[in-house]
PDB file of C-alpha atoms in Angstrom:
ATOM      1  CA  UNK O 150      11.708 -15.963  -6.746  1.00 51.00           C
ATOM      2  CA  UNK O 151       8.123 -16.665  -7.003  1.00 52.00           C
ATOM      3  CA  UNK O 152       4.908 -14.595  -7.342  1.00 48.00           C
ATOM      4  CA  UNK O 153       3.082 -16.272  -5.686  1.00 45.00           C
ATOM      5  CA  UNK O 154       4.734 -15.636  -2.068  1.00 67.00           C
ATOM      6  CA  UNK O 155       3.426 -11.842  -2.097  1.00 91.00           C
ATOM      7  CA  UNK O 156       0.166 -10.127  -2.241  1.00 97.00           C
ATOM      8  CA  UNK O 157      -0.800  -8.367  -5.152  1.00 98.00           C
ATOM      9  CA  UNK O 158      -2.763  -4.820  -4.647  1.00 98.00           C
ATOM     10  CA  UNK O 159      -5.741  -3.960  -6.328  1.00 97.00           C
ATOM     11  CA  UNK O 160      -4.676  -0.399  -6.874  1.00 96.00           C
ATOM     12  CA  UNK O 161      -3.587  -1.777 -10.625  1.00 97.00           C
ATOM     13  CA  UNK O 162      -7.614  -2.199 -11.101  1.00 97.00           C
ATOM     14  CA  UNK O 163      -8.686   1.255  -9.925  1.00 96.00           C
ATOM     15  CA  UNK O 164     -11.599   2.134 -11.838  1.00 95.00           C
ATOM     16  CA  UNK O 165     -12.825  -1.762 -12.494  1.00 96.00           C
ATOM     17  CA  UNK O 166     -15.268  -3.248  -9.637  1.00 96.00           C
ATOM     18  CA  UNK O 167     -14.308  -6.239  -7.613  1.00 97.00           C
ATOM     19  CA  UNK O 168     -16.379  -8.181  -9.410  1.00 97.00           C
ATOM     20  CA  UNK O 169     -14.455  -8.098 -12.322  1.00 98.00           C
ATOM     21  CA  UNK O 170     -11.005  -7.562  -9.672  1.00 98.00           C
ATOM     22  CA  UNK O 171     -10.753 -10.644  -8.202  1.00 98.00           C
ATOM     23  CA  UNK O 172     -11.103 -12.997 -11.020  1.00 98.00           C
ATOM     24  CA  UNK O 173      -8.866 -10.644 -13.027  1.00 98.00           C
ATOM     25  CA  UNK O 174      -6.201 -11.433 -10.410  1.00 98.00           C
ATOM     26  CA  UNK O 175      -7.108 -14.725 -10.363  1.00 98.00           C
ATOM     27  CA  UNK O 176      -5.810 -15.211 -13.586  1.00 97.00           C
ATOM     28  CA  UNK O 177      -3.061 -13.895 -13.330  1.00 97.00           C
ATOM     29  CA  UNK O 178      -2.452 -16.600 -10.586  1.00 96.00           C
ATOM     30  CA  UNK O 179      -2.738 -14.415  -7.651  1.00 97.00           C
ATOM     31  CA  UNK O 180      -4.136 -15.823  -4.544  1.00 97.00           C
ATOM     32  CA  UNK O 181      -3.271 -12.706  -1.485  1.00 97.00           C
ATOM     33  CA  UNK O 182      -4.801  -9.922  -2.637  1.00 98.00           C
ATOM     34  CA  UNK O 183      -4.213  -6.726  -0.879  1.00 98.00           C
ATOM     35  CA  UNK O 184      -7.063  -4.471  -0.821  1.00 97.00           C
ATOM     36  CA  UNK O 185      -6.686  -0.796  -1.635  1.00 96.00           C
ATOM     37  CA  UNK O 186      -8.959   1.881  -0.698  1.00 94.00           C
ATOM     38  CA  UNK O 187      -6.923   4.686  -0.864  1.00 88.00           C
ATOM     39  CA  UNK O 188      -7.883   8.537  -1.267  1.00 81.00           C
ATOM     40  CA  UNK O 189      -6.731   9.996  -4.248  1.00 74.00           C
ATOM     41  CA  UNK O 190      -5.066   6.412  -5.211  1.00 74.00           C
ATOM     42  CA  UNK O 191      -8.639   5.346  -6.632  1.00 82.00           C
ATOM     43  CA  UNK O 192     -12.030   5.966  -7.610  1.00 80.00           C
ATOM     44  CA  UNK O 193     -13.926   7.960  -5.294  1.00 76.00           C
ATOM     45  CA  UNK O 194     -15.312   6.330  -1.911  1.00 89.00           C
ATOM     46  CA  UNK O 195     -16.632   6.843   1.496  1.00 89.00           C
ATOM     47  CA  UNK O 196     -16.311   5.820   5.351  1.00 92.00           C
ATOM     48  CA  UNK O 197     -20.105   4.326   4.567  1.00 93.00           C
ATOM     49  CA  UNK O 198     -18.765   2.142   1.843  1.00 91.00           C
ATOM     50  CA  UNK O 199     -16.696  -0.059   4.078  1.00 96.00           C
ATOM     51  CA  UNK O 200     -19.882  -2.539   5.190  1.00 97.00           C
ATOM     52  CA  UNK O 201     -19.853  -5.596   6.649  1.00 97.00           C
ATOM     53  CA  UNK O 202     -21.962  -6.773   3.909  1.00 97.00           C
ATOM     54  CA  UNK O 203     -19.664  -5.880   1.383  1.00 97.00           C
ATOM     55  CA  UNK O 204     -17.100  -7.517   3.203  1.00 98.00           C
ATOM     56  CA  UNK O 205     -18.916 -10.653   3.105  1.00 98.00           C
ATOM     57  CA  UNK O 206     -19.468 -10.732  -1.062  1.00 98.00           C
ATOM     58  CA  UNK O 207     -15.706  -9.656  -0.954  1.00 98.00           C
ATOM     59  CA  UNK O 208     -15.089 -13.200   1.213  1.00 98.00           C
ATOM     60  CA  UNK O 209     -17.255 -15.474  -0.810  1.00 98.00           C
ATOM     61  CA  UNK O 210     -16.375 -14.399  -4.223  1.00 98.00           C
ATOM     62  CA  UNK O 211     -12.738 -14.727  -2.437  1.00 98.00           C
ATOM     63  CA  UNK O 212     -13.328 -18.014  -1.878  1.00 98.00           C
ATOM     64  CA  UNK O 213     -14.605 -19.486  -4.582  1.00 98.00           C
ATOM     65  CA  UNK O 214     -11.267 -17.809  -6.217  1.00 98.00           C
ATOM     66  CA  UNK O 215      -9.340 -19.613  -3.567  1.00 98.00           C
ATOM     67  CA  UNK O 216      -7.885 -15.813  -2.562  1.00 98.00           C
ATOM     68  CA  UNK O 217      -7.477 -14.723   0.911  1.00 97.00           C
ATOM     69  CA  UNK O 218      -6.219 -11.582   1.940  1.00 98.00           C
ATOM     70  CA  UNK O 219      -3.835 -10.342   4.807  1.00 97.00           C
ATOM     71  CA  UNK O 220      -3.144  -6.807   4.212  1.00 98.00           C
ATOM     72  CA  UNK O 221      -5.798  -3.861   3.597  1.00 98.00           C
ATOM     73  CA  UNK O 222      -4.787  -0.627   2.301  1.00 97.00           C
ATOM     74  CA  UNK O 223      -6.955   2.378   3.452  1.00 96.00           C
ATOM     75  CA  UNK O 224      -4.545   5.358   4.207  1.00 95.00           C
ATOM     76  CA  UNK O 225      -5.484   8.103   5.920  1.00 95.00           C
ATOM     77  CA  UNK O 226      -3.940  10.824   7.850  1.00 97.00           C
ATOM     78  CA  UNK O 227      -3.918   9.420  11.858  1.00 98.00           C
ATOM     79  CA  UNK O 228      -3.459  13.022  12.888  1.00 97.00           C
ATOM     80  CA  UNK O 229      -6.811  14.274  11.672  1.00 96.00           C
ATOM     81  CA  UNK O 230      -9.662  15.337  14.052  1.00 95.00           C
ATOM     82  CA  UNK O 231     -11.704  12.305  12.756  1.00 96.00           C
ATOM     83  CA  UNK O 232      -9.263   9.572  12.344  1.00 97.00           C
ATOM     84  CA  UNK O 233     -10.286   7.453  15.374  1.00 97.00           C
ATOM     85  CA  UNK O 234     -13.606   7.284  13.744  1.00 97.00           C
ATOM     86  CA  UNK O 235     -12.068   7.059  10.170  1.00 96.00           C
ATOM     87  CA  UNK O 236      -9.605   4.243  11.803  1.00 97.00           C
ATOM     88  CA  UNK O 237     -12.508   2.576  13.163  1.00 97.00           C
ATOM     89  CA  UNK O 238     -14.007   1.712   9.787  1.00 97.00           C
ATOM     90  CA  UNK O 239     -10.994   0.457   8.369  1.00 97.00           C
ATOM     91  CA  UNK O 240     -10.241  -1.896  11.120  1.00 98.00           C
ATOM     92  CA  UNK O 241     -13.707  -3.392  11.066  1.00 98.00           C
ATOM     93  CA  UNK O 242     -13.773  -3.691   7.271  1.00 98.00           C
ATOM     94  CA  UNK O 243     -10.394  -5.042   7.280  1.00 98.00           C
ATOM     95  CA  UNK O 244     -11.179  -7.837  10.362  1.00 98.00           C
ATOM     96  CA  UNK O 245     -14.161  -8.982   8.333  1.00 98.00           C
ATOM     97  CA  UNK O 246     -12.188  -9.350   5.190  1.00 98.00           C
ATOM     98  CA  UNK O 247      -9.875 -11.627   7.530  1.00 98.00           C
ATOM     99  CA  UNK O 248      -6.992  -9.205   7.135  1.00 98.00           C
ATOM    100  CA  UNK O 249      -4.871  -8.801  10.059  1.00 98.00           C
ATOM    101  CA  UNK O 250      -2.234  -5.657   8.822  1.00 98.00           C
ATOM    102  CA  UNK O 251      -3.992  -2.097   8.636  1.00 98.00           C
ATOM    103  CA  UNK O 252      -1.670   0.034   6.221  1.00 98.00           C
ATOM    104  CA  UNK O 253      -2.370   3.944   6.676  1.00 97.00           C
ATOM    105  CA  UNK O 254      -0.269   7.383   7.123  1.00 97.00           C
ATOM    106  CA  UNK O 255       1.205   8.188  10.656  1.00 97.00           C
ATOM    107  CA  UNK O 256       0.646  11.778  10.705  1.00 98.00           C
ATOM    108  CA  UNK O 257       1.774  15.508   8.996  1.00 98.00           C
ATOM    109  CA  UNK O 258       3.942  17.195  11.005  1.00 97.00           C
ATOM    110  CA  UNK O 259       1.400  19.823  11.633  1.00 97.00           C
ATOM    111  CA  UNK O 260      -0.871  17.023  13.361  1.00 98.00           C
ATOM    112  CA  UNK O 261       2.136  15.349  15.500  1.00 97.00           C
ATOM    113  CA  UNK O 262       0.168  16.487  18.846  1.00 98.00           C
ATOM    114  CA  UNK O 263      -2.677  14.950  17.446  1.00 98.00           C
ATOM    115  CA  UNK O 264      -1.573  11.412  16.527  1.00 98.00           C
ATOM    116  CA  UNK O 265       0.294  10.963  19.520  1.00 97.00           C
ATOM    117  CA  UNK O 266      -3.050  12.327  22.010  1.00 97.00           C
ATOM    118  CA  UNK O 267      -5.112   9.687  19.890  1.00 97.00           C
ATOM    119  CA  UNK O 268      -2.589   6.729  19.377  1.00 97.00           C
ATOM    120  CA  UNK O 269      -4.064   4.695  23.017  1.00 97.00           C
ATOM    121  CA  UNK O 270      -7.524   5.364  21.357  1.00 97.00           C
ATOM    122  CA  UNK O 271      -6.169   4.293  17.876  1.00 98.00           C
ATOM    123  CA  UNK O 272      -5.008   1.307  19.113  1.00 98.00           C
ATOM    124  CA  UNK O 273      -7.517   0.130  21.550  1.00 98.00           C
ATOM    125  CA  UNK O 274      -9.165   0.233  18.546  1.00 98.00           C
ATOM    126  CA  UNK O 275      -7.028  -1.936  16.419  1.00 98.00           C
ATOM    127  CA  UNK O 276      -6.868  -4.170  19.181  1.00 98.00           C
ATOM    128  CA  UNK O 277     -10.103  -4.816  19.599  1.00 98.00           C
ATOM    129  CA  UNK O 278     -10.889  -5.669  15.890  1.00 98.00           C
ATOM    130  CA  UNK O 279      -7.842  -8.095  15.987  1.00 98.00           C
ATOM    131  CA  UNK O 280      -5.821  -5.749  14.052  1.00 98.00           C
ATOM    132  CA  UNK O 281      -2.214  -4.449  13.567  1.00 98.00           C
ATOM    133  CA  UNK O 282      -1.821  -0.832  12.076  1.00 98.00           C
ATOM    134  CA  UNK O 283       1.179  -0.521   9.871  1.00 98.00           C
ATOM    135  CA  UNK O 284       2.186   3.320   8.883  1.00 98.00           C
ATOM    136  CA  UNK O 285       3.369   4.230   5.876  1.00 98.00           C
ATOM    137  CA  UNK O 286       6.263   6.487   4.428  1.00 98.00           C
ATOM    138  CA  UNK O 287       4.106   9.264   2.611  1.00 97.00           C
ATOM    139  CA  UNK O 288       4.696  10.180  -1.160  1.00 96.00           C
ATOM    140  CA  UNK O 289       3.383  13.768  -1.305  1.00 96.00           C
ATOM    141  CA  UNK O 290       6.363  15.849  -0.137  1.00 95.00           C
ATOM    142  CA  UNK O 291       4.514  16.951   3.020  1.00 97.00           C
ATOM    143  CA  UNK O 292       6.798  16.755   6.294  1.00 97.00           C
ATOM    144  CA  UNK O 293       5.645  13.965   8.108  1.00 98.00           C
ATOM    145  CA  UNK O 294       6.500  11.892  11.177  1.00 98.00           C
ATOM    146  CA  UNK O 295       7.317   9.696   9.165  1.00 98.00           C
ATOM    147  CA  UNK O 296       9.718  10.797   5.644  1.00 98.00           C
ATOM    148  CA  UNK O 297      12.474   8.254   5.588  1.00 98.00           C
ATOM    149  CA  UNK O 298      14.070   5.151   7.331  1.00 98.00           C
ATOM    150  CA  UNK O 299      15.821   7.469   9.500  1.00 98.00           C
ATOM    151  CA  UNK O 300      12.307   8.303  11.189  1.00 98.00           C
ATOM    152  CA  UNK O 301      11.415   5.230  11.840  1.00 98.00           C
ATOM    153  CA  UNK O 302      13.035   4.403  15.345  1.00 98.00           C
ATOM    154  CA  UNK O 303      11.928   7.911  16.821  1.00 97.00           C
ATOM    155  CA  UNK O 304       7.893   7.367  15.694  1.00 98.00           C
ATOM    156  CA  UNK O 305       8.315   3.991  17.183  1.00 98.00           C
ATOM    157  CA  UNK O 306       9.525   4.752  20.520  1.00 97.00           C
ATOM    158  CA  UNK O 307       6.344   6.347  20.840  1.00 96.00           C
ATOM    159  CA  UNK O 308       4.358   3.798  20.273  1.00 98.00           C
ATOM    160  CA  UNK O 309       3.370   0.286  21.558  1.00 96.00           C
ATOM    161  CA  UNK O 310       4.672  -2.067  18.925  1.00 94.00           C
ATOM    162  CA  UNK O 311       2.501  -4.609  19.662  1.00 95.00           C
ATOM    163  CA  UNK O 312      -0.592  -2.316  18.041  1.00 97.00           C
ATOM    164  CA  UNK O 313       1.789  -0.062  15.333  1.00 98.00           C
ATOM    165  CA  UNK O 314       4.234  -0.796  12.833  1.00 98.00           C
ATOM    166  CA  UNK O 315       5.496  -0.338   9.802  1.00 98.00           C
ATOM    167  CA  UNK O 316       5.072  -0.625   6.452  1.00 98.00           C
ATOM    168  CA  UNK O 317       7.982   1.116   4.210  1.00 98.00           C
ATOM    169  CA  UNK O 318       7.196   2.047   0.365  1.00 96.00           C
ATOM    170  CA  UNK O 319      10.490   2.999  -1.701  1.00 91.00           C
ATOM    171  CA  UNK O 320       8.608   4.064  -4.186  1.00 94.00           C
ATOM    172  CA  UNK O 321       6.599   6.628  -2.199  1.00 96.00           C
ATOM    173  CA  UNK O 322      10.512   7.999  -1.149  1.00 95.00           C
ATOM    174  CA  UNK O 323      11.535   8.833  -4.851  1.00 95.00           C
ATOM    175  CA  UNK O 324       9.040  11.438  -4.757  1.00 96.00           C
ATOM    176  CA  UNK O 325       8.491  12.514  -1.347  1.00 97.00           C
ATOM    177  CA  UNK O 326      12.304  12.956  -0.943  1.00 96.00           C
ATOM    178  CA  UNK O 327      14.004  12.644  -4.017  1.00 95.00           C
ATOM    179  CA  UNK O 328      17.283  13.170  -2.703  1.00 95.00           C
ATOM    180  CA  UNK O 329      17.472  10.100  -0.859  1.00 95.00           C
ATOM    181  CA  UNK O 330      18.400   7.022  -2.519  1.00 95.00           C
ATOM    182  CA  UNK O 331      15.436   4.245  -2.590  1.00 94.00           C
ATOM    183  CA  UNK O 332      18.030   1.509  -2.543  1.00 94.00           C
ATOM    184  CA  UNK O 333      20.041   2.776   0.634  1.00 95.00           C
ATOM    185  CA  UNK O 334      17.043   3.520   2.504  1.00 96.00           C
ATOM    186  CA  UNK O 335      15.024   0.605   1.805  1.00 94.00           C
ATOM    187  CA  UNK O 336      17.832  -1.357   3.372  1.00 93.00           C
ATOM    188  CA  UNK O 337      18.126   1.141   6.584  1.00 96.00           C
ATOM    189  CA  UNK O 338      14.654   0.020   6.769  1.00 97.00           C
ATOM    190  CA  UNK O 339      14.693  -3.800   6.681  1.00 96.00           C
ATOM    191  CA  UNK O 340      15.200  -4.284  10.166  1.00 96.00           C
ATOM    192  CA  UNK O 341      12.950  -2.038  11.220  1.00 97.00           C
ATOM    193  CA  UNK O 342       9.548  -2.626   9.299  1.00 97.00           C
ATOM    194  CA  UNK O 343       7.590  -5.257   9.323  1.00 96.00           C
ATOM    195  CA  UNK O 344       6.031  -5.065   5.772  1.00 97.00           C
ATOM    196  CA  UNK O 345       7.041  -3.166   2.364  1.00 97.00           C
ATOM    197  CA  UNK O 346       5.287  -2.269  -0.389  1.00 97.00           C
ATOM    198  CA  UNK O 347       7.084  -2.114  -4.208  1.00 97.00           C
ATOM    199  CA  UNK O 348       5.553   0.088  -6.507  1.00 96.00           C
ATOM    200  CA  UNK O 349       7.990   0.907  -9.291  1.00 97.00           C
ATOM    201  CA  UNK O 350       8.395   4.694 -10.138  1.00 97.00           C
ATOM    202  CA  UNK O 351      10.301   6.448 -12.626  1.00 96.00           C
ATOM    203  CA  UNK O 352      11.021  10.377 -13.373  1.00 96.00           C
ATOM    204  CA  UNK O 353       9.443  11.920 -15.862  1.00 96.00           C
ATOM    205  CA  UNK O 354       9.609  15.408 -17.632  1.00 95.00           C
ATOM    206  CA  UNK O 355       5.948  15.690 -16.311  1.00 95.00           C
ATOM    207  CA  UNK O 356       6.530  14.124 -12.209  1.00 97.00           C
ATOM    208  CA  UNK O 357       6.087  10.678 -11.622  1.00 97.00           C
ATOM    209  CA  UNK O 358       4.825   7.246 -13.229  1.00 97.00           C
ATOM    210  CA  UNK O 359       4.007   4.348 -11.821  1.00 97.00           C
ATOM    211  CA  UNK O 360       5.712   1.218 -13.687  1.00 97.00           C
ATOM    212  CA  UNK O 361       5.752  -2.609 -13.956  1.00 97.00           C
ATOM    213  CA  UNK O 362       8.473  -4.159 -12.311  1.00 96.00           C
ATOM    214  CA  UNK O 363      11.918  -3.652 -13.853  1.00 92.00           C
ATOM    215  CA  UNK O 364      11.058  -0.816 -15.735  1.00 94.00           C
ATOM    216  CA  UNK O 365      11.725   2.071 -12.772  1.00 95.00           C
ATOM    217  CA  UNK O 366      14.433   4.128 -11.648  1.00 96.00           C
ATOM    218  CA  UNK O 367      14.481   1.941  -8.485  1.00 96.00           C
ATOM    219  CA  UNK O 368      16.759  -1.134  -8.375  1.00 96.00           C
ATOM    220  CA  UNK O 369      14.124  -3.427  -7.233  1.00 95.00           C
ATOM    221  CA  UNK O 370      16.334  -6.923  -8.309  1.00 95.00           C
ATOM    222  CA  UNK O 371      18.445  -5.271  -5.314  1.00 95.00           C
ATOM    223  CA  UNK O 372      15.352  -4.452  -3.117  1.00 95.00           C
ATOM    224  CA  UNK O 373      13.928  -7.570  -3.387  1.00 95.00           C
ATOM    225  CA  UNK O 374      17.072  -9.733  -3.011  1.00 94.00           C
ATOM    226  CA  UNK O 375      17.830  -7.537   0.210  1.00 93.00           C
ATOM    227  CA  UNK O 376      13.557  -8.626   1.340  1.00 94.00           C
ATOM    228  CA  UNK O 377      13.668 -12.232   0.530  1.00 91.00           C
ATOM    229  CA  UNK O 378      17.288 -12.736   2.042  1.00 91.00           C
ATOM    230  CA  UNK O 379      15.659 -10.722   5.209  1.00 92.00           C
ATOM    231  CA  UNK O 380      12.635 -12.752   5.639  1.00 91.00           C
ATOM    232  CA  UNK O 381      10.345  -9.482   4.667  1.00 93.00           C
ATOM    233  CA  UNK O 382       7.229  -9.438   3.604  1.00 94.00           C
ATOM    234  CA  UNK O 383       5.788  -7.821   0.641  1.00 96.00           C
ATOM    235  CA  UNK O 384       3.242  -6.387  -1.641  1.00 97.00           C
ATOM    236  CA  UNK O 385       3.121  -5.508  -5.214  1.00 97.00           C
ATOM    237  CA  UNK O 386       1.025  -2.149  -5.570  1.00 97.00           C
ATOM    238  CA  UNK O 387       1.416  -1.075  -9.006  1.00 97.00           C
ATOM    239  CA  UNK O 388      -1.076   2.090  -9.508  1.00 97.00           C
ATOM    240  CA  UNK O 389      -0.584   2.093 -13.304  1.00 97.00           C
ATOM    241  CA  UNK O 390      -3.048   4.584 -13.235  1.00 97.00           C
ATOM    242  CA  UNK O 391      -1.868   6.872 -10.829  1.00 96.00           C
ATOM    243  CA  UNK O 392       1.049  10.170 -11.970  1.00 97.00           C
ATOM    244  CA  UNK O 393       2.617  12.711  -9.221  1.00 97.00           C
ATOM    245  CA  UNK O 394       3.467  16.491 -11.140  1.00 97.00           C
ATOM    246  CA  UNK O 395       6.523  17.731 -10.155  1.00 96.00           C
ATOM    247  CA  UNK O 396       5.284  18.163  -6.664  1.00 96.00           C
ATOM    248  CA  UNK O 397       4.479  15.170  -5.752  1.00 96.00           C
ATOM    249  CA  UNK O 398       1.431  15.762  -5.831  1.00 95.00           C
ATOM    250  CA  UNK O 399      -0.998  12.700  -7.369  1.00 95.00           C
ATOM    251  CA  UNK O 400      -3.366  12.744 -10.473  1.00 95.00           C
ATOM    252  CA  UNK O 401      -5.459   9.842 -12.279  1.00 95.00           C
ATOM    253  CA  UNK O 402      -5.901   9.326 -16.005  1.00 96.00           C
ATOM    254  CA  UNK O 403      -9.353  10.560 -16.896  1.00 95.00           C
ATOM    255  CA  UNK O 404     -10.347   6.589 -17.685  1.00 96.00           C
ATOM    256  CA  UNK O 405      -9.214   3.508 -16.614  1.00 96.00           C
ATOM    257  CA  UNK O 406      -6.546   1.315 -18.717  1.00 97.00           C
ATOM    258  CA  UNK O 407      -7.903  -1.232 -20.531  1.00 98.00           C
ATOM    259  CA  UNK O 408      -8.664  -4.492 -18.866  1.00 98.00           C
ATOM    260  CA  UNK O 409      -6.524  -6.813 -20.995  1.00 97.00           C
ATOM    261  CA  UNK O 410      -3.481  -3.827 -20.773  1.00 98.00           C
ATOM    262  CA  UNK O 411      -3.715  -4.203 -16.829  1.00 98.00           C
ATOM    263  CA  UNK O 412      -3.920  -7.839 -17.145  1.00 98.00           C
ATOM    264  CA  UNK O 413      -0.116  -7.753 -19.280  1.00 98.00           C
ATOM    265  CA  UNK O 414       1.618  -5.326 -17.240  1.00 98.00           C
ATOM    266  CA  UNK O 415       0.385  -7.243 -14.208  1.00 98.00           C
ATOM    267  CA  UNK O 416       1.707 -10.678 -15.859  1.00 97.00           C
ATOM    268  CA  UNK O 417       4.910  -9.421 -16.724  1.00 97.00           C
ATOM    269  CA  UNK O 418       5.787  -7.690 -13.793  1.00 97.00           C
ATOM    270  CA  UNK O 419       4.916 -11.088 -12.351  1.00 96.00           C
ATOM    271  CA  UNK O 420       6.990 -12.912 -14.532  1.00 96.00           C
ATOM    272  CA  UNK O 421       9.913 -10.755 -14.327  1.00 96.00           C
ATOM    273  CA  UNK O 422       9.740 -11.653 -10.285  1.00 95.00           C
ATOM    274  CA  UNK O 423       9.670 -15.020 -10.992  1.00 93.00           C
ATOM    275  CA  UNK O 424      12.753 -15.282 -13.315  1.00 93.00           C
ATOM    276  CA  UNK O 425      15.073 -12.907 -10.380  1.00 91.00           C
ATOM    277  CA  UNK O 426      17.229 -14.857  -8.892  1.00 72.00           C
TER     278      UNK O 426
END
């Protein structure tokens, strides 16, 4: 199965500056790189950060790495007060990185009204930045609109699925609702999402850890037999950075990993999709 067909997130990197990103990734051989500007996921940012100019350096240095990328990451809640505006940067940022998938939260249950009163807004915007937003299974233990598989058909009948999709993360659902098997509803999903994330997770005594591939209490030789026979798309975000405590809830190592340690967890989980057959 090769690498090479899926993006690669730059969550693995948090705490290391593009500049030293991208040609990290680069040789490691990967070309699609997803970009992740997550809350709580990574170093501290803001709305203001997301320029077009930044964009731009993101591009050339992109393209003199012979990278390209097709999928941003920049999850927020859509039921907030401020997500159209919120939204709004992403989808610019995103458009001028030449991504065309948007990957964010749908909504708490507490801000249901919300999300749905804003969606037309939410994707007028989308649309007009050439966009598609893709919402994500949660891993915080929060109700949402959207906890499991099951959810999915019921969020999407509300929506115009030619704006919103979505983008289902197993590994989000061993925390967020641990009684639920990954496998099983990773499967109810396929035909429903349009993109997945795997980001290998395994129990601790402490919460949560974020893994390389193969080493995780998901099956992910069965996931991503059941993707590639579908035809699904896919990204590998491994956060080894990133913990969840018993409730779910996430924490960061005080400093980054070492460059060279990223740089051999990335390779092997690499190599260990490569060699699945």
């Amino acid at each position: 199965m090769s690498a090479l067909s899926c993006s690669v997130s730059t969550a693995a990197y948090d705490g290391y500056g593009f500049d030293r990103i991208l040609p990290s990734l680069a040789r490691c051989g990967v070309r699609q790189v997803e970009f992740a500007f997550i809350d709580g996921y990574v170093e501290a940012f803001t709305d203001a950060d997301l320029t077009l100019a930044l964009a731009d350096d993101l591009c050339r240095e992109m393209r003199g790495l012979d990278q390209h990328c097709r999928y941003f990451s920049g999850h927020i809640d859509l039921g907030l007060d401020n997500a159209p505006a919120r939204l709004e940067a992403r989808c610019r940022f995103a458009a001028a990185l030449g991504a065309k998938f948007v990957i964010t939260n749908a909504a708490t249950l507490g801000n249901r009204a919300r999300f749905l009163a804003n969606a037309e807004r939410m994707g007028h915007i989308a649309r007009h930045h050439g966009v598609r937003i893709l919402l994500e299974n949660p891993g915080n233990g929060e109700p949402n609109m959207l906890d499991h598989a099951g959810d999915i058909p019921a969020l999407m009948a509300t929506l115009d699925d030619a704006t919103f999709g979505i983008n289902y993360d197993c590994g989000n659902l061993l925390s967020h609702q641990p009684a639920r098997s990954p496998e099983a509803d990773i499967e109810q999903a396929l035909p429903l999402a349009d993109h997945f994330h795997i980001k290998p997770c395994r129990r601790t005594a402490d919460g949560y850890d974020f893994t390389e591939l193969g080493d995780s209490d998901i099956d992910e030789a069965r996931v991503l037999r059941a993707l590639v026979a579908a035809e699904r798309s896919f990204s590998l975000e491994l956060p080894f950075r990133l913990h969840r405590d018993p409730q779910a809830q996430p924490w960061r190592d005080a400093k980054p990993l070492p460059l060279d340690l990223i740089e051999e967890k990335l390779g092997r989980s690499l190599e260990w999709l490569d060699n699945l057959q």
